[in-house]
């Protein structure tokens, strides 16, 4: 994730998810003096922006809806998706694109891009990039997405190569 962080100069997180929250297991921070960070071990609510969307998009709508109803859709910002139907439509978009976007849905002034890496020891593994809305501009998103997806493919390949090698 350090290589990706240097390439796009934004904070990159690697985390695992369960049905209520995401837990950060690694982080690489951008090089600018003022940036976004969080320590490994920190958690975020599951349905907060791109992370939850990319996880729930990997499930069937019936299961996703159960998790949505169990956790509730909260209005973290004016951009938060709080309607179940709108959220399910957003999941369909994520399935088509292969990644999820957070357009200031969890924190005002903050955007994010998340990609699902599959399961690691039975838990969904996610990589996501977070930055200020002023630096993750609409014109930069396609290039960033391409780099994130390439890094995700590399991580998945490394993980597949390590299956069965660590106890």
CSV table of N, CA and C in Angstrom, one decimal:
chain,number,residue,atom,x,y,z
A,1,UNK,N,0.8,-1.2,0.0
A,1,UNK,CA,0.0,0.0,0.0
A,1,UNK,C,0.9,1.3,0.0
A,2,UNK,N,2.1,1.1,0.5
A,2,UNK,CA,3.0,2.3,0.4
A,2,UNK,C,3.3,2.8,-1.0
A,3,UNK,N,3.5,1.8,-1.9
A,3,UNK,CA,3.7,2.2,-3.3
A,3,UNK,C,2.5,2.9,-3.9
A,4,UNK,N,1.3,2.4,-3.6
A,4,UNK,CA,0.1,3.1,-4.1
A,4,UNK,C,0.0,4.5,-3.5
A,5,UNK,N,0.3,4.6,-2.2
A,5,UNK,CA,0.2,5.9,-1.5
A,5,UNK,C,1.1,6.9,-2.2
A,6,UNK,N,2.3,6.5,-2.5
A,6,UNK,CA,3.3,7.4,-3.2
A,6,UNK,C,2.9,7.7,-4.6
A,7,UNK,N,2.3,6.8,-5.3
A,7,UNK,CA,1.9,7.0,-6.7
A,7,UNK,C,0.7,8.1,-6.8
A,8,UNK,N,-0.2,8.0,-5.8
A,8,UNK,CA,-1.4,8.9,-5.9
A,8,UNK,C,-1.3,10.0,-4.9
A,9,UNK,N,-0.4,9.9,-4.0
A,9,UNK,CA,-0.2,11.0,-2.9
A,9,UNK,C,-1.5,11.2,-2.1
A,10,UNK,N,-2.1,10.1,-1.7
A,10,UNK,CA,-3.3,10.2,-0.8
A,10,UNK,C,-3.1,9.1,0.2
A,11,UNK,N,-3.9,9.2,1.3
A,11,UNK,CA,-3.8,8.2,2.3
A,11,UNK,C,-4.5,6.9,1.8
A,12,UNK,N,-3.8,5.8,2.0
A,12,UNK,CA,-4.3,4.4,1.6
A,12,UNK,C,-4.5,3.6,2.9
A,13,UNK,N,-5.6,3.0,3.0
A,13,UNK,CA,-5.9,2.1,4.1
A,13,UNK,C,-6.1,0.7,3.6
A,14,UNK,N,-5.7,-0.3,4.4
A,14,UNK,CA,-6.0,-1.7,4.2
A,14,UNK,C,-6.8,-2.1,5.5
A,15,UNK,N,-7.9,-2.8,5.3
A,15,UNK,CA,-8.7,-3.2,6.4
A,15,UNK,C,-9.6,-4.4,6.2
A,16,UNK,N,-10.1,-4.9,7.3
A,16,UNK,CA,-11.0,-6.0,7.3
A,16,UNK,C,-12.3,-5.6,7.8
A,17,UNK,N,-13.4,-6.3,7.3
A,17,UNK,CA,-14.7,-5.9,7.7
A,17,UNK,C,-15.5,-7.0,8.4
A,18,UNK,N,-16.4,-6.6,9.2
A,18,UNK,CA,-17.4,-7.6,9.7
A,18,UNK,C,-18.8,-6.9,9.4
A,19,UNK,N,-19.8,-7.4,10.0
A,19,UNK,CA,-21.2,-6.9,9.7
A,19,UNK,C,-21.5,-5.6,10.3
A,20,UNK,N,-20.6,-5.0,11.1
A,20,UNK,CA,-20.9,-3.8,11.8
A,20,UNK,C,-19.8,-2.7,11.6
A,21,UNK,N,-18.6,-3.1,11.3
A,21,UNK,CA,-17.5,-2.1,11.2
A,21,UNK,C,-16.4,-2.6,10.4
A,22,UNK,N,-15.6,-1.6,10.0
A,22,UNK,CA,-14.3,-1.9,9.3
A,22,UNK,C,-13.2,-1.6,10.3
A,23,UNK,N,-12.2,-2.4,10.2
A,23,UNK,CA,-11.0,-2.3,11.1
A,23,UNK,C,-9.8,-2.1,10.2
A,24,UNK,N,-9.1,-1.0,10.5
A,24,UNK,CA,-7.9,-0.6,9.8
A,24,UNK,C,-6.7,-1.5,10.3
A,25,UNK,N,-6.1,-2.2,9.3
A,25,UNK,CA,-4.9,-3.0,9.7
A,25,UNK,C,-3.6,-2.5,9.2
A,26,UNK,N,-3.7,-1.6,8.2
A,26,UNK,CA,-2.4,-0.9,7.8
A,26,UNK,C,-2.8,0.4,7.1
A,27,UNK,N,-1.9,1.4,7.1
A,27,UNK,CA,-2.1,2.7,6.5
A,27,UNK,C,-0.8,3.2,5.9
A,28,UNK,N,-1.0,3.9,4.8
A,28,UNK,CA,0.1,4.7,4.2
A,28,UNK,C,-0.4,6.1,4.0
A,29,UNK,N,0.3,7.1,4.6
A,29,UNK,CA,-0.2,8.4,4.5
A,29,UNK,C,0.5,9.2,3.4
A,30,UNK,N,-0.3,10.2,2.8
A,30,UNK,CA,0.2,11.0,1.7
A,30,UNK,C,1.4,11.9,2.3
A,31,UNK,N,2.1,12.5,1.3
A,31,UNK,CA,3.3,13.2,1.7
A,31,UNK,C,3.1,14.7,2.1
A,32,UNK,N,1.9,15.2,1.8
A,32,UNK,CA,1.6,16.6,2.1
A,32,UNK,C,1.6,16.8,3.7
A,33,UNK,N,2.0,18.0,4.1
A,33,UNK,CA,2.0,18.2,5.6
A,33,UNK,C,0.7,18.0,6.3
A,34,UNK,N,-0.4,18.4,5.6
A,34,UNK,CA,-1.7,18.3,6.2
A,34,UNK,C,-2.4,17.1,5.5
A,35,UNK,N,-2.8,16.1,6.2
A,35,UNK,CA,-3.5,15.0,5.6
A,35,UNK,C,-4.4,14.2,6.5
A,36,UNK,N,-4.8,13.1,6.0
A,36,UNK,CA,-5.8,12.2,6.7
A,36,UNK,C,-5.0,11.0,7.2
A,37,UNK,N,-5.2,10.7,8.5
A,37,UNK,CA,-4.6,9.5,9.0
A,37,UNK,C,-5.5,8.9,10.1
A,38,UNK,N,-5.2,7.6,10.4
A,38,UNK,CA,-5.9,6.9,11.4
A,38,UNK,C,-5.0,5.7,11.7
A,39,UNK,N,-4.9,5.3,13.0
A,39,UNK,CA,-4.0,4.3,13.4
A,39,UNK,C,-4.5,2.9,13.1
A,40,UNK,N,-3.7,1.9,12.8
A,40,UNK,CA,-4.1,0.6,12.7
A,40,UNK,C,-4.8,0.1,14.0
A,41,UNK,N,-5.9,-0.6,13.8
A,41,UNK,CA,-6.7,-1.0,15.0
A,41,UNK,C,-7.9,-0.1,15.1
A,42,UNK,N,-7.9,1.1,14.5
A,42,UNK,CA,-9.1,2.0,14.6
A,42,UNK,C,-10.2,1.4,13.7
A,43,UNK,N,-11.4,1.7,14.1
A,43,UNK,CA,-12.5,1.2,13.3
A,43,UNK,C,-13.4,2.3,12.8
A,44,UNK,N,-14.2,2.0,11.7
A,44,UNK,CA,-15.1,2.9,11.2
A,44,UNK,C,-16.5,2.2,11.0
A,45,UNK,N,-17.6,2.9,11.1
A,45,UNK,CA,-18.9,2.2,10.9
A,45,UNK,C,-18.9,1.6,9.5
A,46,UNK,N,-19.5,0.4,9.5
A,46,UNK,CA,-19.6,-0.3,8.2
A,46,UNK,C,-20.3,0.5,7.1
A,47,UNK,N,-21.3,1.1,7.4
A,47,UNK,CA,-22.1,1.8,6.3
A,47,UNK,C,-21.7,3.3,6.2
A,48,UNK,N,-20.4,3.6,6.3
A,48,UNK,CA,-19.9,4.9,6.2
A,48,UNK,C,-19.1,5.1,4.9
A,49,UNK,N,-19.8,5.4,3.9
A,49,UNK,CA,-19.1,5.7,2.6
A,49,UNK,C,-18.8,4.5,1.8
A,50,UNK,N,-17.6,4.6,1.1
A,50,UNK,CA,-17.2,3.7,0.1
A,50,UNK,C,-16.9,2.3,0.6
A,51,UNK,N,-16.4,2.2,1.9
A,51,UNK,CA,-16.0,0.9,2.4
A,51,UNK,C,-17.2,0.0,2.5
A,52,UNK,N,-18.3,0.5,3.1
A,52,UNK,CA,-19.5,-0.4,3.3
A,52,UNK,C,-20.1,-0.7,1.9
A,53,UNK,N,-20.1,0.3,1.0
A,53,UNK,CA,-20.7,0.0,-0.3
A,53,UNK,C,-20.0,-1.1,-1.0
A,54,UNK,N,-18.6,-1.0,-1.0
A,54,UNK,CA,-17.9,-2.0,-1.8
A,54,UNK,C,-18.1,-3.4,-1.1
A,55,UNK,N,-18.2,-3.5,0.2
A,55,UNK,CA,-18.4,-4.8,0.8
A,55,UNK,C,-19.8,-5.3,0.5
A,56,UNK,N,-20.9,-4.5,0.7
A,56,UNK,CA,-22.2,-4.9,0.5
A,56,UNK,C,-22.5,-5.2,-1.0
A,57,UNK,N,-21.8,-4.6,-1.9
A,57,UNK,CA,-21.9,-4.9,-3.3
A,57,UNK,C,-21.5,-6.3,-3.6
A,58,UNK,N,-20.7,-6.9,-2.8
A,58,UNK,CA,-20.2,-8.3,-3.0
A,58,UNK,C,-21.3,-9.3,-2.6
A,59,UNK,N,-22.4,-8.8,-1.9
A,59,UNK,CA,-23.4,-9.7,-1.5
A,59,UNK,C,-24.7,-9.6,-2.4
A,60,UNK,N,-25.5,-10.5,-2.2
A,60,UNK,CA,-26.8,-10.4,-2.9
A,60,UNK,C,-27.6,-9.3,-2.2
A,61,UNK,N,-28.5,-8.7,-2.9
A,61,UNK,CA,-29.3,-7.5,-2.4
A,61,UNK,C,-30.1,-7.9,-1.1
A,62,UNK,N,-30.6,-9.2,-1.0
A,62,UNK,CA,-31.3,-9.6,0.1
A,62,UNK,C,-30.5,-9.6,1.4
A,63,UNK,N,-29.2,-10.1,1.3
A,63,UNK,CA,-28.3,-10.1,2.4
A,63,UNK,C,-27.8,-8.7,2.7
A,64,UNK,N,-27.6,-7.9,1.7
A,64,UNK,CA,-27.1,-6.5,1.9
A,64,UNK,C,-28.2,-5.7,2.6
A,65,UNK,N,-29.5,-5.9,2.2
A,65,UNK,CA,-30.6,-5.2,2.8
A,65,UNK,C,-30.7,-5.6,4.3
A,66,UNK,N,-30.5,-6.9,4.6
A,66,UNK,CA,-30.5,-7.3,6.0
A,66,UNK,C,-29.5,-6.6,6.8
A,67,UNK,N,-28.3,-6.4,6.3
A,67,UNK,CA,-27.2,-5.7,7.0
A,67,UNK,C,-27.5,-4.3,7.1
A,68,UNK,N,-28.1,-3.7,6.1
A,68,UNK,CA,-28.5,-2.3,6.1
A,68,UNK,C,-29.5,-2.0,7.2
A,69,UNK,N,-30.5,-2.9,7.3
A,69,UNK,CA,-31.5,-2.8,8.3
A,69,UNK,C,-31.0,-3.0,9.7
A,70,UNK,N,-30.1,-3.9,9.8
A,70,UNK,CA,-29.5,-4.2,11.2
A,70,UNK,C,-28.7,-3.0,11.7
A,71,UNK,N,-27.9,-2.4,10.7
A,71,UNK,CA,-27.0,-1.3,11.1
A,71,UNK,C,-27.7,0.1,11.0
A,72,UNK,N,-28.6,0.2,10.1
A,72,UNK,CA,-29.3,1.5,9.9
A,72,UNK,C,-28.4,2.4,9.0
A,73,UNK,N,-29.1,3.2,8.1
A,73,UNK,CA,-28.4,4.1,7.3
A,73,UNK,C,-28.4,5.5,8.0
A,74,UNK,N,-27.2,5.9,8.4
A,74,UNK,CA,-27.1,7.2,9.2
A,74,UNK,C,-26.7,8.4,8.3
A,75,UNK,N,-27.2,9.5,8.6
A,75,UNK,CA,-26.9,10.7,7.9
A,75,UNK,C,-25.6,11.4,8.5
A,76,UNK,N,-24.5,10.9,8.1
A,76,UNK,CA,-23.2,11.5,8.6
A,76,UNK,C,-23.0,12.9,8.1
A,77,UNK,N,-23.4,13.1,6.8
A,77,UNK,CA,-23.3,14.4,6.2
A,77,UNK,C,-24.5,14.6,5.3
A,78,UNK,N,-24.7,15.8,4.7
A,78,UNK,CA,-25.8,16.0,3.8
A,78,UNK,C,-25.8,15.0,2.6
A,79,UNK,N,-24.6,14.5,2.2
A,79,UNK,CA,-24.4,13.6,1.1
A,79,UNK,C,-24.6,12.2,1.4
A,80,UNK,N,-24.8,11.8,2.7
A,80,UNK,CA,-25.0,10.4,3.0
A,80,UNK,C,-26.2,9.8,2.4
A,81,UNK,N,-26.1,8.6,1.9
A,81,UNK,CA,-27.3,7.9,1.3
A,81,UNK,C,-28.1,7.2,2.5
A,82,UNK,N,-29.3,7.7,2.7
A,82,UNK,CA,-30.1,7.2,3.9
A,82,UNK,C,-31.3,6.5,3.5
A,83,UNK,N,-31.6,6.4,2.2
A,83,UNK,CA,-32.8,5.7,1.7
A,83,UNK,C,-32.3,4.3,1.2
A,84,UNK,N,-33.0,3.3,1.6
A,84,UNK,CA,-32.6,1.9,1.3
A,84,UNK,C,-32.6,1.7,-0.2
A,85,UNK,N,-33.6,2.2,-0.9
A,85,UNK,CA,-33.6,2.0,-2.4
A,85,UNK,C,-32.5,2.7,-3.1
A,86,UNK,N,-32.2,3.9,-2.6
A,86,UNK,CA,-31.0,4.6,-3.2
A,86,UNK,C,-29.7,3.9,-2.9
A,87,UNK,N,-29.6,3.3,-1.7
A,87,UNK,CA,-28.4,2.6,-1.3
A,87,UNK,C,-28.3,1.4,-2.2
A,88,UNK,N,-29.3,0.6,-2.4
A,88,UNK,CA,-29.3,-0.6,-3.2
A,88,UNK,C,-28.9,-0.2,-4.7
A,89,UNK,N,-29.4,0.9,-5.2
A,89,UNK,CA,-29.0,1.4,-6.5
A,89,UNK,C,-27.5,1.7,-6.5
A,90,UNK,N,-27.0,2.3,-5.5
A,90,UNK,CA,-25.6,2.6,-5.4
A,90,UNK,C,-24.8,1.3,-5.4
A,91,UNK,N,-25.3,0.3,-4.8
A,91,UNK,CA,-24.6,-1.0,-4.8
A,91,UNK,C,-24.6,-1.6,-6.2
A,92,UNK,N,-25.6,-1.4,-7.0
A,92,UNK,CA,-25.6,-1.9,-8.3
A,92,UNK,C,-24.6,-1.2,-9.2
A,93,UNK,N,-24.4,0.2,-8.9
A,93,UNK,CA,-23.3,0.9,-9.6
A,93,UNK,C,-22.0,0.4,-9.2
A,94,UNK,N,-21.8,0.1,-8.0
A,94,UNK,CA,-20.5,-0.5,-7.5
A,94,UNK,C,-20.2,-1.8,-8.2
A,95,UNK,N,-21.2,-2.6,-8.3
A,95,UNK,CA,-21.0,-3.9,-9.0
A,95,UNK,C,-20.6,-3.7,-10.4
A,96,UNK,N,-21.2,-2.8,-11.1
A,96,UNK,CA,-20.8,-2.5,-12.5
A,96,UNK,C,-19.4,-1.9,-12.6
A,97,UNK,N,-19.0,-1.0,-11.7
A,97,UNK,CA,-17.8,-0.3,-11.8
A,97,UNK,C,-16.6,-1.1,-11.3
A,98,UNK,N,-16.8,-1.9,-10.2
A,98,UNK,CA,-15.8,-2.7,-9.6
A,98,UNK,C,-15.1,-1.9,-8.5
A,99,UNK,N,-15.6,-0.8,-8.1
A,99,UNK,CA,-15.1,0.0,-7.0
A,99,UNK,C,-16.2,0.9,-6.5
A,100,UNK,N,-16.0,1.4,-5.3
A,100,UNK,CA,-17.0,2.3,-4.7
A,100,UNK,C,-16.4,3.7,-4.5
A,101,UNK,N,-17.3,4.7,-4.6
A,101,UNK,CA,-16.9,6.1,-4.3
A,101,UNK,C,-17.6,6.6,-3.1
A,102,UNK,N,-16.9,7.5,-2.4
A,102,UNK,CA,-17.5,8.2,-1.3
A,102,UNK,C,-17.3,9.7,-1.6
A,103,UNK,N,-18.4,10.3,-1.9
A,103,UNK,CA,-18.4,11.8,-2.3
A,103,UNK,C,-18.8,12.6,-1.1
A,104,UNK,N,-18.0,12.7,-0.1
A,104,UNK,CA,-18.3,13.4,1.1
A,104,UNK,C,-19.5,12.8,1.8
A,105,UNK,N,-19.7,11.5,1.8
A,105,UNK,CA,-20.8,10.9,2.4
A,105,UNK,C,-20.6,10.6,3.9
A,106,UNK,N,-19.4,10.3,4.3
A,106,UNK,CA,-19.1,10.0,5.7
A,106,UNK,C,-18.5,11.2,6.4
A,107,UNK,N,-17.6,11.9,5.8
A,107,UNK,CA,-17.1,13.2,6.4
A,107,UNK,C,-17.1,14.3,5.4
A,108,UNK,N,-17.6,15.4,5.8
A,108,UNK,CA,-17.7,16.6,4.8
A,108,UNK,C,-16.3,17.0,4.5
A,109,UNK,N,-16.1,17.2,3.2
A,109,UNK,CA,-14.8,17.6,2.7
A,109,UNK,C,-13.8,16.5,2.4
A,110,UNK,N,-14.3,15.3,2.6
A,110,UNK,CA,-13.4,14.1,2.4
A,110,UNK,C,-14.1,13.2,1.4
A,111,UNK,N,-13.3,12.7,0.4
A,111,UNK,CA,-13.7,11.7,-0.6
A,111,UNK,C,-12.9,10.4,-0.4
A,112,UNK,N,-13.5,9.3,-0.9
A,112,UNK,CA,-12.8,8.1,-0.8
A,112,UNK,C,-13.2,7.2,-2.0
A,113,UNK,N,-12.3,6.2,-2.2
A,113,UNK,CA,-12.5,5.2,-3.3
A,113,UNK,C,-12.1,3.9,-2.6
A,114,UNK,N,-12.9,2.8,-2.8
A,114,UNK,CA,-12.7,1.5,-2.1
A,114,UNK,C,-12.8,0.4,-3.1
A,115,UNK,N,-12.0,-0.6,-2.9
A,115,UNK,CA,-12.0,-1.8,-3.7
A,115,UNK,C,-12.0,-3.0,-2.8
A,116,UNK,N,-12.8,-4.0,-3.1
A,116,UNK,CA,-12.9,-5.2,-2.3
A,116,UNK,C,-11.8,-6.2,-2.8
A,117,UNK,N,-11.0,-6.7,-1.9
A,117,UNK,CA,-9.9,-7.6,-2.2
A,117,UNK,C,-10.3,-9.1,-2.0
A,118,UNK,N,-11.5,-9.4,-1.7
A,118,UNK,CA,-11.9,-10.8,-1.4
A,118,UNK,C,-11.7,-11.1,0.1
A,119,UNK,N,-11.7,-12.3,0.4
A,119,UNK,CA,-11.6,-12.7,1.8
A,119,UNK,C,-10.2,-13.1,2.2
A,120,UNK,N,-9.9,-12.7,3.5
A,120,UNK,CA,-8.6,-13.1,4.1
A,120,UNK,C,-8.9,-13.7,5.5
A,121,UNK,N,-8.7,-15.0,5.6
A,121,UNK,CA,-9.0,-15.7,6.8
A,121,UNK,C,-10.5,-15.5,7.2
A,122,UNK,N,-11.3,-15.6,6.2
A,122,UNK,CA,-12.8,-15.5,6.4
A,122,UNK,C,-13.4,-14.1,6.6
A,123,UNK,N,-12.6,-13.1,6.5
A,123,UNK,CA,-13.1,-11.7,6.6
A,123,UNK,C,-12.8,-11.0,5.3
A,124,UNK,N,-13.8,-10.1,4.9
A,124,UNK,CA,-13.5,-9.3,3.7
A,124,UNK,C,-12.4,-8.4,3.9
A,125,UNK,N,-11.5,-8.3,2.9
A,125,UNK,CA,-10.3,-7.4,2.9
A,125,UNK,C,-10.6,-6.3,1.9
A,126,UNK,N,-10.4,-5.1,2.4
A,126,UNK,CA,-10.7,-3.9,1.6
A,126,UNK,C,-9.5,-3.0,1.5
A,127,UNK,N,-9.3,-2.4,0.4
A,127,UNK,CA,-8.3,-1.3,0.3
A,127,UNK,C,-9.1,-0.1,-0.1
A,128,UNK,N,-8.8,1.1,0.6
A,128,UNK,CA,-9.4,2.3,0.2
A,128,UNK,C,-8.5,3.5,0.4
A,129,UNK,N,-8.8,4.5,-0.5
A,129,UNK,CA,-8.0,5.7,-0.5
A,129,UNK,C,-8.9,6.8,0.0
A,130,UNK,N,-8.4,7.7,0.8
A,130,UNK,CA,-9.1,8.8,1.4
A,130,UNK,C,-8.3,10.1,1.2
A,131,UNK,N,-9.0,11.1,0.9
A,131,UNK,CA,-8.3,12.4,0.7
A,131,UNK,C,-9.3,13.6,0.8
A,132,UNK,N,-8.8,14.7,0.9
A,132,UNK,CA,-9.6,15.9,0.9
A,132,UNK,C,-10.3,16.1,-0.5
A,133,UNK,N,-11.5,16.6,-0.5
A,133,UNK,CA,-12.2,16.8,-1.7
A,133,UNK,C,-11.5,17.7,-2.7
A,134,UNK,N,-10.7,18.6,-2.1
A,134,UNK,CA,-9.9,19.5,-3.0
A,134,UNK,C,-8.8,18.8,-3.7
A,135,UNK,N,-8.3,17.6,-3.2
A,135,UNK,CA,-7.2,16.9,-3.9
A,135,UNK,C,-7.7,15.7,-4.7
A,136,UNK,N,-8.9,15.1,-4.3
A,136,UNK,CA,-9.5,14.0,-5.1
A,136,UNK,C,-10.6,14.6,-5.9
A,137,UNK,N,-10.2,15.3,-7.0
A,137,UNK,CA,-11.1,16.0,-7.8
A,137,UNK,C,-11.7,15.0,-8.9
A,138,UNK,N,-12.8,15.4,-9.5
A,138,UNK,CA,-13.4,14.5,-10.4
A,138,UNK,C,-12.5,14.1,-11.6
A,139,UNK,N,-11.7,15.1,-12.0
A,139,UNK,CA,-10.8,14.8,-13.2
A,139,UNK,C,-9.7,13.8,-12.8
A,140,UNK,N,-9.3,13.7,-11.5
A,140,UNK,CA,-8.3,12.8,-11.1
A,140,UNK,C,-8.8,11.4,-10.7
A,141,UNK,N,-10.1,11.3,-10.5
A,141,UNK,CA,-10.6,10.0,-10.0
A,141,UNK,C,-10.3,8.8,-11.0
A,142,UNK,N,-10.6,9.0,-12.3
A,142,UNK,CA,-10.3,7.8,-13.2
A,142,UNK,C,-8.9,7.3,-13.2
A,143,UNK,N,-7.9,8.2,-13.1
A,143,UNK,CA,-6.5,7.8,-13.0
A,143,UNK,C,-6.2,7.1,-11.7
A,144,UNK,N,-6.8,7.7,-10.6
A,144,UNK,CA,-6.6,7.1,-9.3
A,144,UNK,C,-7.3,5.7,-9.2
A,145,UNK,N,-8.5,5.6,-9.8
A,145,UNK,CA,-9.1,4.3,-9.8
A,145,UNK,C,-8.3,3.2,-10.5
A,146,UNK,N,-7.7,3.6,-11.7
A,146,UNK,CA,-6.9,2.6,-12.4
A,146,UNK,C,-5.7,2.2,-11.6
A,147,UNK,N,-5.1,3.1,-10.8
A,147,UNK,CA,-3.9,2.7,-10.0
A,147,UNK,C,-4.4,1.9,-8.8
A,148,UNK,N,-5.5,2.2,-8.2
A,148,UNK,CA,-6.1,1.4,-7.1
A,148,UNK,C,-6.4,0.0,-7.5
A,149,UNK,N,-7.1,-0.1,-8.7
A,149,UNK,CA,-7.4,-1.5,-9.2
A,149,UNK,C,-6.2,-2.3,-9.5
A,150,UNK,N,-5.2,-1.7,-10.1
A,150,UNK,CA,-3.9,-2.4,-10.3
A,150,UNK,C,-3.3,-2.8,-9.0
A,151,UNK,N,-3.2,-2.0,-8.0
A,151,UNK,CA,-2.7,-2.4,-6.7
A,151,UNK,C,-3.5,-3.5,-6.1
A,152,UNK,N,-4.8,-3.4,-6.3
A,152,UNK,CA,-5.7,-4.5,-5.7
A,152,UNK,C,-5.4,-5.8,-6.4
A,153,UNK,N,-5.2,-5.8,-7.7
A,153,UNK,CA,-4.9,-7.1,-8.4
A,153,UNK,C,-3.6,-7.6,-7.9
A,154,UNK,N,-2.6,-6.8,-7.6
A,154,UNK,CA,-1.3,-7.2,-7.1
A,154,UNK,C,-1.5,-7.8,-5.7
A,155,UNK,N,-2.2,-7.2,-4.9
A,155,UNK,CA,-2.4,-7.7,-3.5
A,155,UNK,C,-3.1,-9.0,-3.5
A,156,UNK,N,-4.1,-9.1,-4.4
A,156,UNK,CA,-4.9,-10.4,-4.5
A,156,UNK,C,-3.9,-11.5,-4.9
A,157,UNK,N,-3.1,-11.2,-5.9
A,157,UNK,CA,-2.1,-12.2,-6.4
A,157,UNK,C,-1.2,-12.6,-5.3
A,158,UNK,N,-0.7,-11.7,-4.5
A,158,UNK,CA,0.2,-11.9,-3.4
A,158,UNK,C,-0.5,-12.8,-2.4
A,159,UNK,N,-1.7,-12.4,-2.1
A,159,UNK,CA,-2.5,-13.2,-1.1
A,159,UNK,C,-2.7,-14.6,-1.5
A,160,UNK,N,-3.0,-14.8,-2.8
A,160,UNK,CA,-3.2,-16.1,-3.4
A,160,UNK,C,-1.9,-17.0,-3.3
A,161,UNK,N,-0.8,-16.3,-3.5
A,161,UNK,CA,0.5,-17.0,-3.4
A,161,UNK,C,0.8,-17.4,-2.0
A,162,UNK,N,0.3,-16.7,-1.0
A,162,UNK,CA,0.6,-17.0,0.4
A,162,UNK,C,-0.4,-18.0,1.0
A,163,UNK,N,-1.5,-18.3,0.3
A,163,UNK,CA,-2.5,-19.2,0.9
A,163,UNK,C,-1.8,-20.5,1.2
A,164,UNK,N,-2.0,-20.9,2.5
A,164,UNK,CA,-1.5,-22.2,2.9
A,164,UNK,C,-0.1,-22.1,3.4
A,165,UNK,N,0.6,-21.0,3.2
A,165,UNK,CA,2.0,-20.8,3.6
A,165,UNK,C,2.2,-20.3,5.0
A,166,UNK,N,1.1,-19.6,5.5
A,166,UNK,CA,1.2,-19.0,6.8
A,166,UNK,C,0.2,-19.7,7.7
A,167,UNK,N,0.5,-20.0,8.9
A,167,UNK,CA,-0.3,-20.7,9.8
A,167,UNK,C,-1.3,-19.8,10.6
